[in-house]
Coordinates of C-alpha atoms in Angstrom, one line a residue:
X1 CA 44.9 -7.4 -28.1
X2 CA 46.4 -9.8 -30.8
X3 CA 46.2 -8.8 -34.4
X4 CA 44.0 -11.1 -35.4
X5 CA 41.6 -10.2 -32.2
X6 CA 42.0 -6.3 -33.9
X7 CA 41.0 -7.7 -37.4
X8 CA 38.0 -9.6 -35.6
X9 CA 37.5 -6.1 -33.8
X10 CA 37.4 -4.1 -37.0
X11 CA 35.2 -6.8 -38.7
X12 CA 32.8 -6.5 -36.1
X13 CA 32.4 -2.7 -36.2
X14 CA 32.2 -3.2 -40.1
X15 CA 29.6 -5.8 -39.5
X16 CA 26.9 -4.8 -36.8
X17 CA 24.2 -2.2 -37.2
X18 CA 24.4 -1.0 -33.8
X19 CA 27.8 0.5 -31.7
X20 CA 31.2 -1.5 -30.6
X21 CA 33.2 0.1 -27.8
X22 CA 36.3 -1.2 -26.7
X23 CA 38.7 0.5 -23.9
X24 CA 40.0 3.3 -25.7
X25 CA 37.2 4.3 -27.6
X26 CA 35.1 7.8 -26.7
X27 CA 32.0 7.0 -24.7
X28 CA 33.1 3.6 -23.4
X29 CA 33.4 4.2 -19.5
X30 CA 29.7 5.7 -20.1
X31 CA 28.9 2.2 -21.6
X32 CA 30.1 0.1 -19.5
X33 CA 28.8 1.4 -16.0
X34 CA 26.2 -0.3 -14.5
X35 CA 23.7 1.1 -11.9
X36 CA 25.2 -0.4 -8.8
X37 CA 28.2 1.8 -8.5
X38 CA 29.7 -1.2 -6.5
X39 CA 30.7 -2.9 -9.7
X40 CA 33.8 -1.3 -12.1
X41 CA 34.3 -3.8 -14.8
X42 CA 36.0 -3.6 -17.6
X43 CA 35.2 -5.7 -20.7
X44 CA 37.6 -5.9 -23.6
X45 CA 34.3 -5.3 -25.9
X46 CA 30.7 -4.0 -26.0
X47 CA 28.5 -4.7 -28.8
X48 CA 25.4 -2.8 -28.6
X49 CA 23.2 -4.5 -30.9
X50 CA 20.5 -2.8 -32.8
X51 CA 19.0 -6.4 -33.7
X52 CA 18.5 -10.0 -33.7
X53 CA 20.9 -9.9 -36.7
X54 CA 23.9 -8.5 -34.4
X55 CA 23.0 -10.3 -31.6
X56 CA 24.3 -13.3 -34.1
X57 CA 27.2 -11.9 -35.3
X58 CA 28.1 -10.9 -31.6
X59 CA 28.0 -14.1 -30.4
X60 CA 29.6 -15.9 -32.9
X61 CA 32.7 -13.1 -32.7
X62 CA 33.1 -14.2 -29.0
X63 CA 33.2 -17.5 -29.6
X64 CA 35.3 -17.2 -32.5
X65 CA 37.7 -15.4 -30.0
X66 CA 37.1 -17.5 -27.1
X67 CA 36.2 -14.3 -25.0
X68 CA 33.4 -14.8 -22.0
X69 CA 30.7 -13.5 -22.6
X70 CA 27.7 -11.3 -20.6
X71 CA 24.6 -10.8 -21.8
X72 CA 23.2 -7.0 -20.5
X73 CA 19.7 -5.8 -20.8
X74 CA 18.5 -3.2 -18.2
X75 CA 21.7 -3.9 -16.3
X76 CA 20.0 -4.4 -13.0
X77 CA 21.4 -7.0 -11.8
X78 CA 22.7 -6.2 -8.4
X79 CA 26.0 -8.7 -9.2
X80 CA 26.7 -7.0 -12.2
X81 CA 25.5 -10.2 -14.3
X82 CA 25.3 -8.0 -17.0
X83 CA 28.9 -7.2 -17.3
X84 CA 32.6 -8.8 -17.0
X85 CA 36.4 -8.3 -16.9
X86 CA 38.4 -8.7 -20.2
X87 CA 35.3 -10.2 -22.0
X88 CA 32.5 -9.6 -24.5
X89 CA 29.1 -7.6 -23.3
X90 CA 26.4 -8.0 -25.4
X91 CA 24.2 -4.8 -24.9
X92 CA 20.9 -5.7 -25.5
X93 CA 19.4 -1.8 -24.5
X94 CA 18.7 -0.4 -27.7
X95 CA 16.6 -3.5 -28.9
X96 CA 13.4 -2.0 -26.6
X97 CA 11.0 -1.7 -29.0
X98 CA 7.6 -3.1 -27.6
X99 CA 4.7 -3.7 -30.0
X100 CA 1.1 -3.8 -28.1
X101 CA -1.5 -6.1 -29.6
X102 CA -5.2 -5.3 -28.3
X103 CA -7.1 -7.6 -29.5
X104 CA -4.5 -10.8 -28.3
X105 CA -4.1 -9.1 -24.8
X106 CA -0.5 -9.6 -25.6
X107 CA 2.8 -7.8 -26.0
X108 CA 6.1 -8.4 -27.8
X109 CA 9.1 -6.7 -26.1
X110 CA 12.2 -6.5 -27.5
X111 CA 15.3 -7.8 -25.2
X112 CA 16.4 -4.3 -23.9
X113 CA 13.5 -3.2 -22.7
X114 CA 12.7 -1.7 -19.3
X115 CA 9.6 -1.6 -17.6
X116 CA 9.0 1.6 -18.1
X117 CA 8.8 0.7 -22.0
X118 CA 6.5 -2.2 -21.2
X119 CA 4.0 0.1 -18.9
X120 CA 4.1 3.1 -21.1
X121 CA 2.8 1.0 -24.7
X122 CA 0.4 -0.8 -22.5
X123 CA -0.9 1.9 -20.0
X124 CA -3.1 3.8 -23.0
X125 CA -5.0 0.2 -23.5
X126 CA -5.9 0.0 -20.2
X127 CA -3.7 -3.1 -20.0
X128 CA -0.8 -4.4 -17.7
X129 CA 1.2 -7.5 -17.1
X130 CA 3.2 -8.1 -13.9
X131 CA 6.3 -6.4 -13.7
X132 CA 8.6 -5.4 -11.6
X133 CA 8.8 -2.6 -8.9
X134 CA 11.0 -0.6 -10.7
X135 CA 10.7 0.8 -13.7
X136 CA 14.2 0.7 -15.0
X137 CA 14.4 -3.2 -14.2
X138 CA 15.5 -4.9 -17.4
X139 CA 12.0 -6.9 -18.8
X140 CA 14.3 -9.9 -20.1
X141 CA 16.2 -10.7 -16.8
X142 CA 13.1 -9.9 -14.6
X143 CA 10.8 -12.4 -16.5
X144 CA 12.7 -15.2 -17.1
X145 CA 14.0 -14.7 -13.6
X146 CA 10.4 -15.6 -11.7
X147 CA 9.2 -12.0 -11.8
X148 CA 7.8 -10.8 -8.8
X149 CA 5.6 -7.6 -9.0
X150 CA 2.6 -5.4 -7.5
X151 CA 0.1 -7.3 -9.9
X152 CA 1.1 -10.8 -9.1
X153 CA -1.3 -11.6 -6.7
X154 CA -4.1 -11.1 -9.7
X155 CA -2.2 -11.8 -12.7
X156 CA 0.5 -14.4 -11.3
X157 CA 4.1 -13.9 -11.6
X158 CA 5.6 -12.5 -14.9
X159 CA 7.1 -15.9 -16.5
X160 CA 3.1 -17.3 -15.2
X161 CA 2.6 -15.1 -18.7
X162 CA 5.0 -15.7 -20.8
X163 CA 3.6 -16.7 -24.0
X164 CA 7.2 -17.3 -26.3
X165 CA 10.5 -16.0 -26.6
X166 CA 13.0 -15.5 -29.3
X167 CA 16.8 -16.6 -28.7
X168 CA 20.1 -16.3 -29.7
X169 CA 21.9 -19.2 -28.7
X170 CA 25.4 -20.0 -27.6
X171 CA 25.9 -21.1 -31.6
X172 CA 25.0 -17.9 -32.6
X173 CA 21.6 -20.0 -34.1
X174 CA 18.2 -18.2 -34.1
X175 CA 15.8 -20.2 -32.1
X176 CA 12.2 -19.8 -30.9
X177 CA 10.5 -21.2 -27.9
X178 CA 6.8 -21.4 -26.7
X179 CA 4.6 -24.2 -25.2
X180 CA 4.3 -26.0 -29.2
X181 CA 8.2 -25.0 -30.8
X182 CA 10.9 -26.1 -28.2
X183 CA 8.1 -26.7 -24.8
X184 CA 11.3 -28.5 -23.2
X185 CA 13.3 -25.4 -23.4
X186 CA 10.2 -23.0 -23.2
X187 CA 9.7 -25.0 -19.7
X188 CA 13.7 -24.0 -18.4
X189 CA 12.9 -20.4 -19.4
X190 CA 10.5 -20.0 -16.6
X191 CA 12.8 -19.5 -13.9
X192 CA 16.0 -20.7 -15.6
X193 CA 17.1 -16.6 -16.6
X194 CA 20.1 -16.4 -19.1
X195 CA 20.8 -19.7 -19.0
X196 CA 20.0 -21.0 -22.0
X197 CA 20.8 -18.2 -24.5
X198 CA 20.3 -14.5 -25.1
X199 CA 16.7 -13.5 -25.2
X200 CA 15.9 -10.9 -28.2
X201 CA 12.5 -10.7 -27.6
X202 CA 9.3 -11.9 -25.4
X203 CA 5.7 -12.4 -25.5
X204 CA 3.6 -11.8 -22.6
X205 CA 0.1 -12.4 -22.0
X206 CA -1.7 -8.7 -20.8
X207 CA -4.7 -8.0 -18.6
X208 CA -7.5 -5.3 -18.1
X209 CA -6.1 -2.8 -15.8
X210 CA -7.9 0.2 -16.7
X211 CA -8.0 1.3 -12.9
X212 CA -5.0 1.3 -10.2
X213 CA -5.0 3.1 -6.8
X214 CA -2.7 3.4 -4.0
X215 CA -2.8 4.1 -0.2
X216 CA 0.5 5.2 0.9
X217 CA 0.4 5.9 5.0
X218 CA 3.5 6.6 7.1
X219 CA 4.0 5.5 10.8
X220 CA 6.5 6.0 13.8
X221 CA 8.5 3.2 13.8
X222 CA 6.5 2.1 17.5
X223 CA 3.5 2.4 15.5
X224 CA 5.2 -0.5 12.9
X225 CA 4.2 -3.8 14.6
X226 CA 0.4 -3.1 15.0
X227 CA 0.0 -1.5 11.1
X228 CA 2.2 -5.0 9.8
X229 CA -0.2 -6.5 11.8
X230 CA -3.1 -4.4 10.3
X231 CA -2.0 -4.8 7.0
X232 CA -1.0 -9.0 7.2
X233 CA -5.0 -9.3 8.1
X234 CA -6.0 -7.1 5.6
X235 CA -4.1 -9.3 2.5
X236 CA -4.7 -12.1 3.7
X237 CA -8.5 -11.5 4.3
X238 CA -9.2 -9.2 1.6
X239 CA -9.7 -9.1 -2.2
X240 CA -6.6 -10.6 -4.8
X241 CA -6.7 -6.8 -6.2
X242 CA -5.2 -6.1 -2.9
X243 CA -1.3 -5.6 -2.8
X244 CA 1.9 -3.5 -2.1
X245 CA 4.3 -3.9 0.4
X246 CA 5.3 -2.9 4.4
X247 CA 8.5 -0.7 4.0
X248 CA 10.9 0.6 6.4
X249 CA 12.9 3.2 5.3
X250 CA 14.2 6.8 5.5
X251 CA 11.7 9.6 5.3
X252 CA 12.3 11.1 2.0
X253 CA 11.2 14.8 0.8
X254 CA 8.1 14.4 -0.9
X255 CA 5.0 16.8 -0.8
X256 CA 2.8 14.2 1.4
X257 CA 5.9 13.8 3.7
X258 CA 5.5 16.2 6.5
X259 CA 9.3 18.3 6.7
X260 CA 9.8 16.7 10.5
X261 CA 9.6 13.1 9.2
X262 CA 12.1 13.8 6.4
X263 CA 15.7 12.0 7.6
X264 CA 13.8 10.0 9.9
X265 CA 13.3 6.1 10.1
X266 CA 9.5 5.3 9.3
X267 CA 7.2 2.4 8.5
X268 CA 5.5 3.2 5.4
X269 CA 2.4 0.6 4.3
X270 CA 1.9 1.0 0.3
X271 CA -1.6 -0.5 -0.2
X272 CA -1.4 -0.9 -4.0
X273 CA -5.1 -2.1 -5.4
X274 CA -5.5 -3.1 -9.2
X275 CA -9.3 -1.4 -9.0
X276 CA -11.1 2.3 -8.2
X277 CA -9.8 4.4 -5.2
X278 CA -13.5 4.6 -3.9
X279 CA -13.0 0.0 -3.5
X280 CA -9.7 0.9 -2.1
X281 CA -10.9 3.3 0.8
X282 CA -13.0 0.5 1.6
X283 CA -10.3 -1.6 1.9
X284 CA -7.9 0.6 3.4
X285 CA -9.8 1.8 6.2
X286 CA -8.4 -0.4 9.1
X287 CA -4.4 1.1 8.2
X288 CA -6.1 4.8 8.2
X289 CA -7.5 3.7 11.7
X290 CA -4.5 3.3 13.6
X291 CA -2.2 6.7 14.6
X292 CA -0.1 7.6 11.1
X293 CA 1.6 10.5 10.0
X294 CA 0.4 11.3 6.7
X295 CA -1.4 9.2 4.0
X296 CA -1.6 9.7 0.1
X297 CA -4.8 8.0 -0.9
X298 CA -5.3 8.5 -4.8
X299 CA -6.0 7.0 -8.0
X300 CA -2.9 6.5 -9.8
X301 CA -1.6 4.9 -13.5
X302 CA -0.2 1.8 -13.0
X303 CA 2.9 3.0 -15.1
X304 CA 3.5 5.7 -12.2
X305 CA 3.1 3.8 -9.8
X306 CA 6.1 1.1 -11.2
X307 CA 8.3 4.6 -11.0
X308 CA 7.4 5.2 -7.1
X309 CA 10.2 3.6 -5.6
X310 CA 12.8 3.8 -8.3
X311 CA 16.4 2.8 -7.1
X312 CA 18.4 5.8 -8.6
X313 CA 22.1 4.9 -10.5
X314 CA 25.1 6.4 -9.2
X315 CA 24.7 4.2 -5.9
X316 CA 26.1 1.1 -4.1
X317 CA 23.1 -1.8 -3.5
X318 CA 23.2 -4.9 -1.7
X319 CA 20.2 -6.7 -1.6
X320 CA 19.1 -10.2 -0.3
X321 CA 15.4 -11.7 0.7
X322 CA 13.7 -14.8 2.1
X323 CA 10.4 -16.1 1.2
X324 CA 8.3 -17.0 4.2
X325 CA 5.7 -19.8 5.5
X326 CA 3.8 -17.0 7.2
X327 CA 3.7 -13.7 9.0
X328 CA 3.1 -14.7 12.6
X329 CA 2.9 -12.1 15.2
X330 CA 6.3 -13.2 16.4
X331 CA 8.0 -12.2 13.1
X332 CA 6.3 -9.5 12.5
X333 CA 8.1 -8.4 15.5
X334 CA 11.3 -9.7 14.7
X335 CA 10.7 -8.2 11.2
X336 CA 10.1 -4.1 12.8
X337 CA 13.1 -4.5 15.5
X338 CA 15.7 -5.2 12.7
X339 CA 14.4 -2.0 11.0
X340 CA 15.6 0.1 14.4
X341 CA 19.2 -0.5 12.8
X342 CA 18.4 0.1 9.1
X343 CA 21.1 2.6 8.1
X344 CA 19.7 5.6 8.4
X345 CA 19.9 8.1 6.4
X346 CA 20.3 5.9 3.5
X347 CA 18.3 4.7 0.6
X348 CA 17.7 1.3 2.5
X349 CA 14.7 0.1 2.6
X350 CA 13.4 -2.9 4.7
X351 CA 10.8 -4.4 2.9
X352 CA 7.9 -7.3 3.4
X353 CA 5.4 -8.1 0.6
X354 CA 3.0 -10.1 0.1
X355 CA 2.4 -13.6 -2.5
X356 CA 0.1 -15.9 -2.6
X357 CA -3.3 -15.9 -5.0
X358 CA -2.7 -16.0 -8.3
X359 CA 1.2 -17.1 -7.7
X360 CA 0.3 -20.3 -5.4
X361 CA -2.1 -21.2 -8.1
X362 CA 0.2 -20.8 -11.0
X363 CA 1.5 -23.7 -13.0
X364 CA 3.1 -26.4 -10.1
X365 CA 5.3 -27.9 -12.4
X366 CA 8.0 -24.7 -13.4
X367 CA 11.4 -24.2 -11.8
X368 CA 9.8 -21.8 -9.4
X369 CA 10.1 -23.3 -5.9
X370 CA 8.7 -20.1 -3.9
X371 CA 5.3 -20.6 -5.2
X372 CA 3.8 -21.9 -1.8
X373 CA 5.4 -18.8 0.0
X374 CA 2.5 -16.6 1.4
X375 CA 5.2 -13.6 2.2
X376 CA 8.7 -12.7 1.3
X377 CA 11.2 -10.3 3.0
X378 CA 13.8 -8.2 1.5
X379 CA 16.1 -6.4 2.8
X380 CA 17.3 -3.6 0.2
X381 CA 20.3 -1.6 1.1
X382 CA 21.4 1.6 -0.9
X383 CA 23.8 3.7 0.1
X384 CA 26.8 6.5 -1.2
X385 CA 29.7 6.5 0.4
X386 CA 32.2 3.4 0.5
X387 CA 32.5 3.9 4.1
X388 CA 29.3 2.2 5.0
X389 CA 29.7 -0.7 2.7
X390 CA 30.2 -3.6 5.5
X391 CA 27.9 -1.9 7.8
X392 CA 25.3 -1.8 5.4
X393 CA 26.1 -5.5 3.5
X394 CA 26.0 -6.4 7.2
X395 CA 22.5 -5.3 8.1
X396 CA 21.1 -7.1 5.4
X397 CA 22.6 -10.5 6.3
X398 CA 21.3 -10.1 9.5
X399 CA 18.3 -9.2 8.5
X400 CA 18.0 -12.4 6.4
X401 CA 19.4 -14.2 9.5
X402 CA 16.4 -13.0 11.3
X403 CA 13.6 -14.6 9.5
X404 CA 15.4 -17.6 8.6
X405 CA 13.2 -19.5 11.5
X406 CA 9.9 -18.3 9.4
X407 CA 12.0 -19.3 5.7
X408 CA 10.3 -22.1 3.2
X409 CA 14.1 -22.4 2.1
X410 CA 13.3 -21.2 -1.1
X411 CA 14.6 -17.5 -2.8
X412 CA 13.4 -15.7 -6.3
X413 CA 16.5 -15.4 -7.7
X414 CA 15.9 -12.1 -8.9
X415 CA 16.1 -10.5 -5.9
X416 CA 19.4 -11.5 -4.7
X417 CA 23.1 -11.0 -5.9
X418 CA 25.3 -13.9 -6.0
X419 CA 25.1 -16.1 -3.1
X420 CA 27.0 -19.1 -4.4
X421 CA 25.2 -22.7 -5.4
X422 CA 23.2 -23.7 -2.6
X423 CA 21.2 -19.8 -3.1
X424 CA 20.9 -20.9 -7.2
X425 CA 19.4 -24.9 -6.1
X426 CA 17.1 -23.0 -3.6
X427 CA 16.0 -20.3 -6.4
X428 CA 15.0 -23.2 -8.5
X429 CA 14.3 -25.9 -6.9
X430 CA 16.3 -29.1 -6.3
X431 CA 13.8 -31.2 -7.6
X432 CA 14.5 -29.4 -11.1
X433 CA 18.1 -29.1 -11.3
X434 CA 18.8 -32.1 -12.9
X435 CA 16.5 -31.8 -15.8
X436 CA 17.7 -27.6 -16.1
X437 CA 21.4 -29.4 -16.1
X438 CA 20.3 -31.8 -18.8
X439 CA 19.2 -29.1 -21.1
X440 CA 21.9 -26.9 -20.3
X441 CA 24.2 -29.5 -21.5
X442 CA 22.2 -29.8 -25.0
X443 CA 21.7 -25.9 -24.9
X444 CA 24.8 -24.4 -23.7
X445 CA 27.7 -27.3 -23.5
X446 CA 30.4 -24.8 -23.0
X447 CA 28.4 -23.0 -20.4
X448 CA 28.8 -20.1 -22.8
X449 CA 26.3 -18.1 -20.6
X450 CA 27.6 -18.4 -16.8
X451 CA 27.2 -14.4 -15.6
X452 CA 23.8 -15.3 -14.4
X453 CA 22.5 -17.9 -11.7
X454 CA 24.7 -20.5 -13.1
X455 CA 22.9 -24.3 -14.3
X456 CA 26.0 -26.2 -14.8
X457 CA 25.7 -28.7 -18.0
X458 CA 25.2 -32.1 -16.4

């Protein structure tokens, strides 16, 4: 490091409220790591801002220095977005204060935030707002992403209720976007992600959700096709409250999981309802029906629910996913016979959800291209040891490959790594890039923020 880049250095720690880490500093390797233990980067700096204020002074330091520069809020992102080589990250996760406001139905949620900051402030109102299936996913990324969540089917997708948000941008200039103040940039936010600057804070839009029950069955894996079946008919006949997901996975040691299924493949049906358990029995009783091997039928918090299927740190993740025209019979086939191969025992999961409702009807005109997608799969693979990286990277290409004949050719960005240009035009829409490129070039010239799904300035 040059000795003006040391002077800049020292500035910085003299300047921000919150920490700076560089290389040889105690505590940096602890900073830097990232959930997905397939991504060891190294950045020349870490600012962990403790406000808007140093969010500012961050960003002008890396410009002023020329370094790249990443923008890390839960640090989800299965690419490692959130992170770089020999750059600037600007750690966003102690800025997670989230303010509940009652009487609007709305919340303010700092940039650092996790969903499990979100839930917990709202959950004691009785009030909820789409998020996303795990509760350390990084609020900022996930909403400005698409957001795709258990609620979504009632309440729409997460940017659906995004009411404003607060920026930093590649200027280091405070600015603030909703559908009156900036509606040209407030429009790129819903699906653009970190595009367009570094998001302190957001305001979302909250509903009643004073009730939330789940019914979690397990199947052999020859019992999968007919409860997919079961469960297609029962979504798409049955109530919006009705939601969840088909999962394939490993058998995991829980008390409703029966010792001889632990280890094992399964096909587990999560029947997540936004309502009373006695309205989701009802609904439920057609997956009950068929031959299963346990069930867990309960009411449940919403905010414990958004923990359920956590994917732990410390592990190596690929994901992918393609959203669907429909769940024919066919794929629902094709769909269980690529979960014979699912690496088992692993944390992979093999998963099929449903959209539709409030998502297809959300507004047409946002750069999010999957909102006529009825279903969506994604393949999720975890794993520990190094050894299994290419089989397991390879079972989730070929369980994209699989669907691809039932594919709308559109993605949600937020569920995929980086999968070059063509992935980011079908995550947003081709129809939109231009005018995204446009205000990237008035927003970001410099492409300043590129660790994301990349809108280059046209």
């Amino acid at each position: 490091m040059s000795s003006k880049a040391h002077a800049a250095l020292d500035a910085l720690r003299d300047d921000l409220d919150g920490d700076v880490f560089a290389p040889w500093d105690p505590g940096y390797d602890d900073v830097r790591a990232v959930f997905n233990t397939m991504i060891d980067r190294r950045p020349a700096v870490i600012a962990q801002c403790a406000h808007e204020a140093d969010v500012v002074r961050a960003v002008r330091f890396g410009r002023d220095l020329d370094l790249n520069i990443a923008v890390r809020g839960g640090g989800h992102s299965v690419a490692g977005m959130g992170t770089n080589d020999s750059g600037l990250v600007v750690d966003l996760r102690r800025m997670h204060d989230v303010t509940v406001d009652p009487a609007a139905e709305a919340v303010r949620i700092g940039g650092g935030a996790t969903m499990r900051d979100l839930d917990r402030a709202t959950q004691p109102y009785g009030l909820a707002t789409t998020g996303g299936r795990a509760s350390t996913t990084g609020v900022g990324g996930f909403v400005l992403g698409g957001g795709s969540g258990w609620l979504e089917r009632s309440c729409g997708l997460a940017v659906d209720n995004l009411l404003g948000v607060e920026l930093v941008t590649a200027d280091g200039e405070q600015v603030h976007a909703n559908a009156d103040e900036n509606p040209d940039l407030f429009w790129a936010l819903h699906g653009g992600g970190g595009n367009f600057g570094i998001a302190t804070a957001l305001t979302l839009k909250l509903y009643e959700v004073p009730e939330f029950s789940i019914a979690l069955v397990l199947y052999l894996p020859e019992f999968g096709p007919e409860a997919v079946r079961t469960y297609r008919d029962i979504i798409e006949s049955g109530p919006l409250e009705a939601g969840g997901a088909v999962i394939h996975l490993t058998g995991p040691r829980a008390d409703f999981v029966p010792p001889r299924l632990v280890g094992r493949l399964l096909c587990c049906v999560l029947l997540a309802y936004a309502g009373a358990e006695e309205d989701l029995r009802k609904v439920a009783e057609p997956l009950l029906a068929l031959p299963h091997e346990a069930e867990l039928v309960t009411a449940i918090p919403y905010a414990d629910l958004q923990c359920m299927i956590d994917d732990p740190p410390g592990l190596r993740n690929h994901w992918s996913a393609e959203c669907l025209t429909g769940a024919p019979d066919e794929f629902v086939d094709v769909f269980c016979a690529r979960a014979d191969s699912l690496p088992v025992p692993t944390g992979t999961r093999h998963m099929l959800f449903p959209l539709g409702g409030a998502v297809a009807e959300g507004p047409a005109d946002h750069p999010v291209p999957y909102r006529d997608a009825p279903w969506a799969v994604h393949p999720f693979a975890i794993w520990a040891d190094p050894a299994d990286d290419e089989r397991c990277m390879r079972w989730v290409r070929d369980a994209c490959a699989d669907v691809r004949p039932w594919s709308t050719g559109a993605v949600c960005l937020n569920f995929i790594g980086d999968e070059g240009t063509d992935r980011v035009r079908a995550g947003l829409g081709a129809e939109n890039i231009r005018r995204l490129g446009e205000l990237k070039r008035h927003h970001d010239p410099d492409n300043v923020f590129r660790f994301n799904h990349n809108i280059k300035p046209l």
